[in-house]
């Protein structure tokens, strides 16, 4: 049949071809992984676990890298400019992030992983210094290290899964299922760590660390962490400050002493160990994961490592 010189059959075929092409391209677009930028390695690992093959993750502050002194460069600017999603910790942890977002022109979805957690306040000090090394901005003395409690880690996972599902609803079920399994693993590890540490006499659950990064861990699992940076505001304490540190550590009845993988405080800690007789428990991971081939190279691996070091060092 022809109408006005045009074959209706031919027109129908063309419409079908166009529809098929549109469906093909729509499917290709939906199959393309979501481009995600995570601010630091803990979040990068979480996004990778929950996002799976449906995301492409890059991390601004990678493993074994100090988040305290991080300064974004043109490279990070380009990374964020190309992203669809930004996953940040919040709570003032990334004091440099607002400048980077503005410079990059990022206009995608931002997922604040700590949304909904109950913030811990850092111990107040009279000298006005910020003792954990972070620029908290409007958050004052809020401790940003909320991921150091696995219960908070579960909330991080929920926030990440919900955010990914919002920008990529076609794969909502996959994100939610991966998050469910991940949260179950966190809950199991949380219960194991809590039970093992509660079996240790309370007076032995007292350890000294380089800075105030483990307060959430301490609250969750019944360990008192005594941060050196909470006693002295300087990376290199003076002789007078060192004497005060030694005195306060002795009075606090600390049992073990730990370095952190990104602080570079080993020399000071060695001196403290000599002067106090504390057992050196090794290295804990606070603001960064280890490299991916190491036991602490994932979020859950980091938790197992830290808890294991603490348990080994404080057992009677």
Short mmCIF file of C-alpha atoms in Angstrom, two decimals:
data_model
loop_
_atom_site.label_atom_id
_atom_site.label_comp_id
_atom_site.label_asym_id
_atom_site.label_seq_id
_atom_site.Cartn_x
_atom_site.Cartn_y
_atom_site.Cartn_z
CA UNK A 1 0.00 0.00 0.00
CA UNK A 2 1.24 3.47 -0.91
CA UNK A 3 0.11 6.88 0.27
CA UNK A 4 1.44 10.04 -1.37
CA UNK A 5 4.23 8.09 -2.96
CA UNK A 6 5.45 6.70 0.39
CA UNK A 7 5.30 3.03 1.20
CA UNK A 8 3.59 2.55 4.58
CA UNK A 9 5.42 -0.73 5.00
CA UNK A 10 8.74 1.00 4.41
CA UNK A 11 7.86 3.76 6.93
CA UNK A 12 6.89 1.16 9.55
CA UNK A 13 10.17 -0.67 9.06
CA UNK A 14 12.08 2.57 9.48
CA UNK A 15 10.21 3.35 12.70
CA UNK A 16 11.01 -0.08 14.02
CA UNK A 17 14.68 0.37 13.16
CA UNK A 18 14.81 3.74 14.89
CA UNK A 19 13.09 2.28 17.97
CA UNK A 20 15.54 -0.62 18.04
CA UNK A 21 18.49 1.75 17.80
CA UNK A 22 17.15 3.88 20.64
CA UNK A 23 16.68 0.79 22.79
CA UNK A 24 20.20 -0.35 21.97
CA UNK A 25 21.77 2.97 22.96
CA UNK A 26 19.64 3.20 26.09
CA UNK A 27 20.79 -0.25 27.09
CA UNK A 28 24.41 0.64 26.39
CA UNK A 29 24.10 3.75 28.53
CA UNK A 30 22.48 1.88 31.40
CA UNK A 31 25.19 -0.78 31.21
CA UNK A 32 28.00 1.77 31.45
CA UNK A 33 29.40 1.83 35.00
CA UNK A 34 28.65 4.86 37.14
CA UNK A 35 31.73 7.08 37.49
CA UNK A 36 32.36 7.57 41.20
CA UNK A 37 35.02 9.57 43.03
CA UNK A 38 35.63 8.67 46.70
CA UNK A 39 37.58 11.09 48.86
CA UNK A 40 39.82 8.51 50.60
CA UNK A 41 40.67 4.83 50.62
CA UNK A 42 38.14 3.60 53.20
CA UNK A 43 35.28 5.04 51.18
CA UNK A 44 36.81 3.84 47.92
CA UNK A 45 36.78 0.27 49.22
CA UNK A 46 33.21 0.54 50.46
CA UNK A 47 31.98 1.87 47.12
CA UNK A 48 33.80 -0.91 45.27
CA UNK A 49 32.16 -3.58 47.42
CA UNK A 50 28.64 -2.14 47.15
CA UNK A 51 28.90 -0.94 43.55
CA UNK A 52 30.60 -4.00 42.14
CA UNK A 53 30.77 -4.11 38.35
CA UNK A 54 28.19 -1.34 38.11
CA UNK A 55 30.60 1.40 39.23
CA UNK A 56 33.99 2.72 38.21
CA UNK A 57 35.71 4.09 41.33
CA UNK A 58 38.69 6.39 41.69
CA UNK A 59 40.00 7.57 45.05
CA UNK A 60 41.45 11.01 45.70
CA UNK A 61 43.56 10.09 48.76
CA UNK A 62 44.79 6.56 48.14
CA UNK A 63 46.05 3.79 50.43
CA UNK A 64 49.04 4.50 52.66
CA UNK A 65 48.56 8.25 52.07
CA UNK A 66 48.18 10.81 54.84
CA UNK A 67 44.78 12.49 54.58
CA UNK A 68 45.86 15.25 56.97
CA UNK A 69 48.16 17.09 54.63
CA UNK A 70 46.42 16.30 51.34
CA UNK A 71 46.30 19.14 48.81
CA UNK A 72 44.33 18.56 45.57
CA UNK A 73 46.11 19.15 42.28
CA UNK A 74 44.94 19.58 38.68
CA UNK A 75 44.80 15.77 38.46
CA UNK A 76 42.16 15.53 41.20
CA UNK A 77 40.35 18.47 39.63
CA UNK A 78 40.00 16.53 36.37
CA UNK A 79 38.95 13.34 38.16
CA UNK A 80 36.11 15.08 39.94
CA UNK A 81 35.03 17.04 36.85
CA UNK A 82 34.41 13.75 35.03
CA UNK A 83 32.53 12.07 37.90
CA UNK A 84 28.81 11.45 38.22
CA UNK A 85 28.98 10.76 41.96
CA UNK A 86 31.17 12.07 44.79
CA UNK A 87 31.33 10.06 48.03
CA UNK A 88 32.69 12.00 50.98
CA UNK A 89 32.98 11.33 54.69
CA UNK A 90 31.68 14.64 55.97
CA UNK A 91 32.04 15.73 59.62
CA UNK A 92 34.79 18.13 58.54
CA UNK A 93 37.20 15.37 57.52
CA UNK A 94 37.84 16.78 54.03
CA UNK A 95 38.50 20.45 54.76
CA UNK A 96 39.88 20.86 51.21
CA UNK A 97 36.82 19.40 49.47
CA UNK A 98 34.63 22.53 49.02
CA UNK A 99 37.48 24.27 47.16
CA UNK A 100 37.97 21.24 44.92
CA UNK A 101 34.26 20.92 44.13
CA UNK A 102 34.11 24.58 43.16
CA UNK A 103 37.28 24.46 41.05
CA UNK A 104 36.23 21.29 39.22
CA UNK A 105 32.69 22.43 38.45
CA UNK A 106 31.34 19.10 39.76
CA UNK A 107 27.54 19.10 39.57
CA UNK A 108 26.74 15.44 40.15
CA UNK A 109 25.35 13.60 43.17
CA UNK A 110 27.25 13.90 46.47
CA UNK A 111 26.81 11.08 48.96
CA UNK A 112 27.89 12.03 52.50
CA UNK A 113 28.68 8.62 53.96
CA UNK A 114 28.46 9.69 57.62
CA UNK A 115 24.92 11.08 57.29
CA UNK A 116 22.84 9.79 60.19
CA UNK A 117 25.67 8.74 62.52
CA UNK A 118 25.88 10.24 66.00
CA UNK A 119 29.04 12.41 66.03
CA UNK A 120 31.57 12.08 68.81
CA UNK A 121 33.05 15.25 70.26
CA UNK A 122 36.80 15.50 70.59
CA UNK A 123 38.28 16.26 73.99
CA UNK A 124 38.49 20.01 74.51
CA UNK A 125 41.86 21.68 75.07
CA UNK A 126 42.74 25.09 76.37
CA UNK A 127 45.39 25.90 73.78
CA UNK A 128 42.91 26.32 70.91
CA UNK A 129 44.78 23.91 68.63
CA UNK A 130 43.14 21.26 66.50
CA UNK A 131 44.67 18.06 67.83
CA UNK A 132 43.52 15.49 65.33
CA UNK A 133 45.08 17.24 62.35
CA UNK A 134 41.86 17.95 60.46
CA UNK A 135 40.18 21.19 59.49
CA UNK A 136 36.69 20.72 60.89
CA UNK A 137 35.30 23.94 59.46
CA UNK A 138 31.83 24.52 60.90
CA UNK A 139 31.91 21.19 62.75
CA UNK A 140 34.00 22.57 65.62
CA UNK A 141 35.36 19.75 67.77
CA UNK A 142 33.46 16.93 66.04
CA UNK A 143 35.54 13.78 65.57
CA UNK A 144 35.32 12.84 61.86
CA UNK A 145 36.67 9.27 62.23
CA UNK A 146 33.21 7.73 62.49
CA UNK A 147 34.14 4.71 60.35
CA UNK A 148 36.18 3.40 63.31
CA UNK A 149 32.95 1.95 64.74
CA UNK A 150 31.51 -0.84 62.60
CA UNK A 151 27.97 0.19 63.56
CA UNK A 152 28.73 3.49 61.83
CA UNK A 153 30.28 1.58 58.95
CA UNK A 154 26.90 -0.09 58.46
CA UNK A 155 25.27 3.33 58.17
CA UNK A 156 27.95 4.36 55.67
CA UNK A 157 27.06 1.29 53.60
CA UNK A 158 23.34 2.13 53.65
CA UNK A 159 24.01 5.71 52.57
CA UNK A 160 26.29 4.60 49.73
CA UNK A 161 23.83 1.96 48.48
CA UNK A 162 20.90 4.38 48.60
CA UNK A 163 22.89 7.04 46.76
CA UNK A 164 24.01 4.69 44.01
CA UNK A 165 20.47 3.40 43.62
CA UNK A 166 19.23 6.97 43.28
CA UNK A 167 21.52 7.78 40.37
CA UNK A 168 21.33 4.30 38.81
CA UNK A 169 17.85 2.92 39.59
CA UNK A 170 18.22 0.17 37.00
CA UNK A 171 20.67 -1.58 39.34
CA UNK A 172 19.01 -0.68 42.64
CA UNK A 173 18.43 -4.32 43.60
CA UNK A 174 22.11 -5.17 43.08
CA UNK A 175 23.33 -2.26 45.20
CA UNK A 176 20.92 -3.08 48.00
CA UNK A 177 21.76 -6.79 47.97
CA UNK A 178 25.51 -6.18 48.06
CA UNK A 179 25.02 -3.70 50.90
CA UNK A 180 22.90 -6.24 52.81
CA UNK A 181 25.61 -8.91 52.60
CA UNK A 182 28.30 -6.36 53.48
CA UNK A 183 26.36 -5.14 56.52
CA UNK A 184 25.90 -8.73 57.71
CA UNK A 185 29.68 -9.19 57.55
CA UNK A 186 30.20 -5.97 59.50
CA UNK A 187 27.67 -7.00 62.16
CA UNK A 188 29.34 -10.38 62.62
CA UNK A 189 32.79 -8.80 62.97
CA UNK A 190 31.40 -6.09 65.29
CA UNK A 191 29.98 -8.73 67.64
CA UNK A 192 33.19 -10.80 67.58
CA UNK A 193 35.44 -7.83 68.40
CA UNK A 194 33.13 -6.60 71.13
CA UNK A 195 32.96 -10.01 72.77
CA UNK A 196 36.72 -10.59 72.64
CA UNK A 197 37.60 -7.19 74.08
CA UNK A 198 34.97 -7.33 76.81
CA UNK A 199 36.64 -10.54 78.01
CA UNK A 200 39.79 -8.51 78.82
CA UNK A 201 39.79 -6.83 82.27
CA UNK A 202 38.77 -3.19 81.90
CA UNK A 203 41.91 -1.86 83.58
CA UNK A 204 44.00 -3.44 80.81
CA UNK A 205 41.98 -1.93 77.98
CA UNK A 206 44.06 1.27 77.89
CA UNK A 207 46.38 2.04 74.97
CA UNK A 208 48.38 5.04 73.76
CA UNK A 209 48.18 6.23 70.14
CA UNK A 210 49.74 9.00 68.07
CA UNK A 211 46.58 11.10 67.66
CA UNK A 212 42.90 11.14 68.56
CA UNK A 213 41.61 8.91 65.76
CA UNK A 214 40.19 5.91 67.62
CA UNK A 215 37.58 7.47 69.88
CA UNK A 216 34.69 5.79 68.05
CA UNK A 217 36.47 2.44 68.29
CA UNK A 218 37.00 3.03 72.01
CA UNK A 219 33.36 3.89 72.66
CA UNK A 220 32.09 0.92 70.68
CA UNK A 221 34.43 -1.76 72.03
CA UNK A 222 35.29 -0.56 75.53
CA UNK A 223 38.91 0.52 74.97
CA UNK A 224 40.40 3.75 76.37
CA UNK A 225 42.67 5.40 73.80
CA UNK A 226 45.16 7.96 75.10
CA UNK A 227 46.27 10.18 72.17
CA UNK A 228 49.69 11.80 72.33
CA UNK A 229 48.46 14.60 70.08
CA UNK A 230 45.80 15.29 72.69
CA UNK A 231 48.56 16.02 75.17
CA UNK A 232 50.90 17.98 72.91
CA UNK A 233 49.82 20.14 69.96
CA UNK A 234 53.18 19.74 68.21
CA UNK A 235 54.37 16.98 65.89
CA UNK A 236 57.75 17.20 67.65
CA UNK A 237 57.11 17.78 71.38
CA UNK A 238 59.67 19.79 73.30
CA UNK A 239 61.60 18.18 76.16
CA UNK A 240 59.20 19.78 78.63
CA UNK A 241 56.16 18.55 76.72
CA UNK A 242 57.66 15.09 76.42
CA UNK A 243 58.13 14.96 80.19
CA UNK A 244 54.47 15.92 80.60
CA UNK A 245 53.44 13.24 78.12
CA UNK A 246 55.39 10.61 80.05
CA UNK A 247 53.83 11.73 83.34
CA UNK A 248 50.27 11.64 82.04
CA UNK A 249 50.73 8.26 80.36
CA UNK A 250 52.03 6.78 83.61
CA UNK A 251 49.11 8.24 85.54
CA UNK A 252 46.65 6.86 82.99
CA UNK A 253 47.99 3.31 83.45
CA UNK A 254 48.38 2.71 79.73
CA UNK A 255 49.16 -0.90 78.78
CA UNK A 256 50.32 -0.72 75.14
CA UNK A 257 51.66 1.84 72.68
CA UNK A 258 50.79 2.07 68.98
CA UNK A 259 52.08 3.98 65.99
CA UNK A 260 49.76 4.84 63.08
CA UNK A 261 50.65 4.01 59.53
CA UNK A 262 50.51 7.61 58.26
CA UNK A 263 51.76 9.70 61.20
CA UNK A 264 55.51 9.21 61.13
CA UNK A 265 55.68 9.42 64.92
CA UNK A 266 57.83 6.30 65.40
CA UNK A 267 60.83 8.06 66.96
CA UNK A 268 58.70 9.79 69.59
CA UNK A 269 56.83 6.58 70.37
CA UNK A 270 60.09 4.67 70.76
CA UNK A 271 61.26 7.21 73.34
CA UNK A 272 57.96 6.95 75.20
CA UNK A 273 58.25 3.16 75.22
CA UNK A 274 61.74 3.39 76.73
CA UNK A 275 60.67 5.88 79.38
CA UNK A 276 57.39 4.21 80.37
CA UNK A 277 58.12 0.54 79.80
CA UNK A 278 54.99 0.21 77.66
CA UNK A 279 54.80 -2.68 75.23
CA UNK A 280 54.92 -1.53 71.60
CA UNK A 281 51.95 -3.07 69.84
CA UNK A 282 52.90 -2.15 66.28
CA UNK A 283 50.95 -0.07 63.78
CA UNK A 284 47.24 0.74 63.66
CA UNK A 285 45.37 2.09 60.64
CA UNK A 286 43.32 5.20 61.27
CA UNK A 287 42.77 7.48 58.24
CA UNK A 288 43.95 5.23 55.43
CA UNK A 289 43.99 1.60 54.40
CA UNK A 290 47.09 -0.40 53.61
CA UNK A 291 47.93 -1.24 50.02
CA UNK A 292 45.46 -3.66 48.46
CA UNK A 293 47.74 -6.70 48.80
CA UNK A 294 48.08 -6.28 52.58
CA UNK A 295 45.82 -7.64 55.37
CA UNK A 296 44.59 -4.11 56.18
CA UNK A 297 43.98 -3.31 52.51
CA UNK A 298 40.17 -3.33 52.87
CA UNK A 299 37.81 -1.74 55.37
CA UNK A 300 36.98 -5.06 57.05
CA UNK A 301 40.62 -6.12 56.82
CA UNK A 302 41.67 -2.89 58.54
CA UNK A 303 39.23 -3.58 61.36
CA UNK A 304 40.46 -7.13 61.84
CA UNK A 305 44.04 -5.90 61.86
CA UNK A 306 43.47 -3.09 64.38
CA UNK A 307 41.39 -5.23 66.72
CA UNK A 308 43.90 -8.07 66.50
CA UNK A 309 46.85 -5.78 67.34
CA UNK A 310 45.02 -4.30 70.31
CA UNK A 311 43.90 -7.69 71.64
CA UNK A 312 47.35 -9.22 71.32
CA UNK A 313 48.98 -6.30 73.13
CA UNK A 314 46.61 -5.94 76.10
CA UNK A 315 46.00 -9.59 76.98
CA UNK A 316 47.21 -10.32 80.54
#
